[in-house]
């Protein structure tokens, strides 16, 4: 375990539940002075109390430890809101449609923030019958490579795991694909929206500047 519950988290969750220190203490079978010590960082709750504390504060133990409360709201089953997590130790790729608390190899993983593709991570998309052929102009050495490529629609995600010394390419069924995401093990997550008028043509553009100009034109034509 690389972290432990903090007094700040206990206080914030207690106040969110409109509970006094005494009320929480009574639920846990401890004194209000004990709760006060936790919240002022003068002591820590025993590990055997983690589950009772989580239950009293209406969160999971994982949420309690991470300090990130998860609101179980309707995410409308929209895959376009997908979050990706990658373990820096084993390279495990995890996908979530909403807020999650995810650990791998004892590390609390944060959702990756996607950047727009750039000249160092150029993407080539070509329509071949009912598929998109996607290629990333990127090295695929053991130390620097594309880990995965994913095609995301509103109700589906297609993810291809890649490995060093193979091609940085994949094929996806078109079927409503609206975004392509890919992950570089050094530079992080990148994404590009599939653009009407460009990517639905039976030819692709692997010239970065030309594509950017076409994207601007497509925005004006198709909105």
Coordinates of C-alpha atoms in Angstrom, one line a residue:
X1 CA 0.0 0.0 0.0
X2 CA 1.6 3.3 -1.1
X3 CA -0.7 5.6 0.9
X4 CA -3.0 5.6 3.9
X5 CA -6.2 7.4 4.8
X6 CA -5.6 11.0 5.9
X7 CA -7.4 13.1 8.5
X8 CA -8.3 15.6 5.8
X9 CA -10.2 13.0 3.9
X10 CA -12.0 11.8 7.0
X11 CA -13.0 15.3 7.9
X12 CA -14.2 16.2 4.4
X13 CA -16.3 13.0 4.1
X14 CA -17.7 13.4 7.7
X15 CA -18.8 17.0 6.9
X16 CA -20.3 15.9 3.6
X17 CA -22.4 13.5 5.5
X18 CA -23.4 16.2 8.0
X19 CA -21.9 14.3 10.9
X20 CA -20.2 15.6 14.0
X21 CA -17.0 14.0 15.4
X22 CA -19.1 12.6 18.2
X23 CA -21.6 11.0 15.9
X24 CA -18.9 9.3 13.8
X25 CA -17.1 8.2 17.0
X26 CA -20.3 6.5 18.2
X27 CA -20.7 4.6 15.0
X28 CA -17.1 3.4 15.2
X29 CA -17.0 2.6 19.0
X30 CA -14.2 5.1 19.6
X31 CA -14.2 8.5 21.4
X32 CA -14.7 11.8 19.7
X33 CA -11.2 12.8 20.9
X34 CA -9.8 9.9 18.8
X35 CA -11.6 11.2 15.7
X36 CA -10.2 14.6 16.4
X37 CA -6.7 13.2 16.6
X38 CA -7.2 11.6 13.2
X39 CA -8.5 14.8 11.6
X40 CA -5.6 16.9 13.0
X41 CA -3.0 14.4 11.9
X42 CA -2.0 13.5 15.5
X43 CA -2.8 9.9 14.9
X44 CA -4.1 7.4 12.3
X45 CA -7.0 4.9 12.6
X46 CA -6.1 1.3 13.0
X47 CA -6.3 -0.7 9.8
X48 CA -9.1 -2.8 11.3
X49 CA -11.2 0.3 11.4
X50 CA -10.9 1.2 7.6
X51 CA -14.0 -0.8 6.6
X52 CA -16.2 0.5 9.4
X53 CA -15.0 4.1 8.7
X54 CA -15.7 3.7 5.0
X55 CA -19.2 2.2 5.8
X56 CA -20.0 5.1 8.2
X57 CA -18.9 7.7 5.6
X58 CA -20.7 5.9 2.8
X59 CA -17.7 5.3 0.5
X60 CA -15.7 2.2 -0.4
X61 CA -12.4 1.5 1.2
X62 CA -10.6 2.2 -2.0
X63 CA -12.3 5.7 -2.2
X64 CA -11.4 6.3 1.5
X65 CA -7.7 5.5 0.8
X66 CA -7.5 7.4 -2.4
X67 CA -9.4 10.5 -1.1
X68 CA -11.4 10.5 -4.3
X69 CA -15.1 10.0 -3.8
X70 CA -16.9 8.5 -6.7
X71 CA -20.4 9.7 -7.6
X72 CA -22.3 6.9 -9.0
X73 CA -24.1 9.0 -11.6
X74 CA -25.6 7.9 -14.8
X75 CA -22.9 8.2 -17.4
X76 CA -25.4 7.5 -20.2
X77 CA -23.3 4.6 -21.4
X78 CA -21.4 7.0 -23.6
X79 CA -18.0 5.5 -24.6
X80 CA -16.8 8.9 -25.8
X81 CA -16.4 9.7 -22.1
X82 CA -14.0 6.8 -21.7
X83 CA -11.0 7.1 -19.5
X84 CA -7.8 5.1 -20.0
X85 CA -5.3 4.1 -17.3
X86 CA -1.8 2.5 -18.0
X87 CA 0.3 0.9 -15.3
X88 CA 3.9 2.2 -15.6
X89 CA 5.3 -1.1 -14.2
X90 CA 3.6 -3.8 -16.3
X91 CA 2.0 -1.7 -19.1
X92 CA -1.5 -3.0 -18.2
X93 CA -4.2 -1.0 -20.0
X94 CA -7.5 -0.4 -18.2
X95 CA -10.6 1.3 -19.6
X96 CA -13.4 2.9 -17.6
X97 CA -16.5 4.7 -18.6
X98 CA -16.7 6.8 -15.4
X99 CA -14.9 7.7 -12.3
X100 CA -12.9 4.8 -10.9
X101 CA -10.2 4.1 -8.2
X102 CA -7.7 1.8 -9.9
X103 CA -4.5 0.3 -8.5
X104 CA -2.0 -1.8 -10.3
X105 CA 1.3 -3.1 -8.7
X106 CA 0.4 -1.1 -5.6
X107 CA 0.2 2.2 -7.6
X108 CA -2.8 4.4 -7.7
X109 CA -3.4 5.1 -11.4
X110 CA -4.7 8.4 -12.6
X111 CA -6.7 8.7 -15.8
X112 CA -4.7 9.8 -18.8
X113 CA -5.3 13.2 -20.2
X114 CA -5.3 13.1 -24.0
X115 CA -3.5 15.6 -26.2
X116 CA -4.1 16.3 -29.8
X117 CA -1.8 14.5 -32.2
X118 CA 1.2 16.5 -33.3
X119 CA 4.1 16.3 -35.8
X120 CA 6.0 13.8 -33.6
X121 CA 2.9 11.6 -33.3
X122 CA 1.3 11.8 -36.7
X123 CA -1.6 9.6 -37.5
X124 CA -2.7 8.2 -40.9
X125 CA -6.3 7.1 -41.3
X126 CA -7.6 5.4 -44.4
X127 CA -11.0 3.9 -45.2
X128 CA -10.8 0.4 -46.7
X129 CA -14.3 -0.9 -47.4
X130 CA -16.0 -1.1 -44.0
X131 CA -12.8 -0.6 -41.9
X132 CA -10.5 2.2 -40.9
X133 CA -6.8 1.4 -41.4
X134 CA -4.9 3.4 -38.8
X135 CA -1.1 3.9 -38.8
X136 CA 1.0 6.0 -36.4
X137 CA 4.2 7.4 -37.8
X138 CA 6.3 6.4 -34.7
X139 CA 9.3 4.3 -33.7
X140 CA 8.5 0.9 -32.2
X141 CA 11.7 0.1 -30.2
X142 CA 11.8 -1.6 -26.9
X143 CA 12.2 1.7 -25.1
X144 CA 9.9 3.9 -27.2
X145 CA 6.7 2.6 -28.7
X146 CA 3.0 3.0 -29.2
X147 CA 1.3 0.8 -26.5
X148 CA -2.2 0.7 -27.9
X149 CA -4.6 2.2 -30.4
X150 CA -8.3 2.5 -29.7
X151 CA -11.3 3.4 -31.9
X152 CA -14.1 4.9 -29.9
X153 CA -17.8 5.5 -30.8
X154 CA -20.7 6.5 -28.5
X155 CA -21.6 2.8 -27.7
X156 CA -18.4 0.8 -28.5
X157 CA -14.7 0.8 -28.1
X158 CA -12.2 -1.3 -30.1
X159 CA -8.8 -1.5 -28.6
X160 CA -5.7 -3.1 -30.1
X161 CA -2.7 -3.7 -27.8
X162 CA 0.7 -3.2 -29.5
X163 CA 4.2 -4.3 -28.6
X164 CA 7.7 -3.1 -29.4
X165 CA 9.2 -4.2 -32.8
X166 CA 5.9 -4.6 -34.5
X167 CA 4.1 -2.1 -36.7
X168 CA 2.2 0.8 -35.1
X169 CA -1.0 0.1 -37.0
X170 CA -4.4 -1.4 -36.6
X171 CA -7.7 -2.0 -38.4
X172 CA -11.1 -1.1 -36.9
X173 CA -14.7 -1.6 -38.0
X174 CA -16.0 1.8 -39.0
X175 CA -19.4 1.4 -37.3
X176 CA -19.9 4.8 -35.8
X177 CA -16.2 5.5 -34.9
X178 CA -15.8 9.1 -33.9
X179 CA -12.4 9.2 -32.2
X180 CA -9.0 7.5 -32.4
X181 CA -6.8 7.3 -29.3
X182 CA -3.3 6.0 -29.0
X183 CA -0.8 5.8 -26.2
X184 CA 3.0 6.5 -26.4
X185 CA 4.9 5.0 -23.5
X186 CA 7.0 8.1 -23.2
X187 CA 4.7 11.0 -24.2
X188 CA 1.3 9.8 -23.0
X189 CA -2.1 9.6 -24.6
X190 CA -3.1 11.3 -27.9
X191 CA -6.4 11.5 -29.7
X192 CA -7.9 12.7 -32.9
X193 CA -11.5 13.1 -33.9
X194 CA -12.6 11.3 -37.0
X195 CA -13.6 14.1 -39.3
X196 CA -16.5 13.9 -41.8
X197 CA -15.2 14.8 -45.3
X198 CA -11.7 13.5 -44.5
X199 CA -11.8 10.2 -42.9
X200 CA -14.8 8.8 -44.7
X201 CA -13.0 9.1 -48.0
X202 CA -11.3 6.1 -49.5
X203 CA -7.9 7.7 -49.2
X204 CA -6.0 9.0 -46.3
X205 CA -3.6 11.9 -45.5
X206 CA -0.3 11.3 -43.8
X207 CA 0.9 14.8 -44.3
X208 CA 0.3 16.5 -40.9
X209 CA 0.0 20.1 -42.2
X210 CA -2.2 19.1 -45.1
X211 CA -4.5 17.2 -42.7
X212 CA -4.8 20.2 -40.3
X213 CA -5.8 22.4 -43.2
X214 CA -8.4 19.9 -44.3
X215 CA -9.7 19.7 -40.8
X216 CA -10.2 23.4 -40.7
X217 CA -12.0 23.3 -44.0
X218 CA -14.2 20.4 -42.9
X219 CA -15.3 22.3 -39.8
X220 CA -16.5 25.2 -41.9
X221 CA -18.3 22.9 -44.3
X222 CA -19.8 20.3 -41.9
X223 CA -19.8 22.2 -38.5

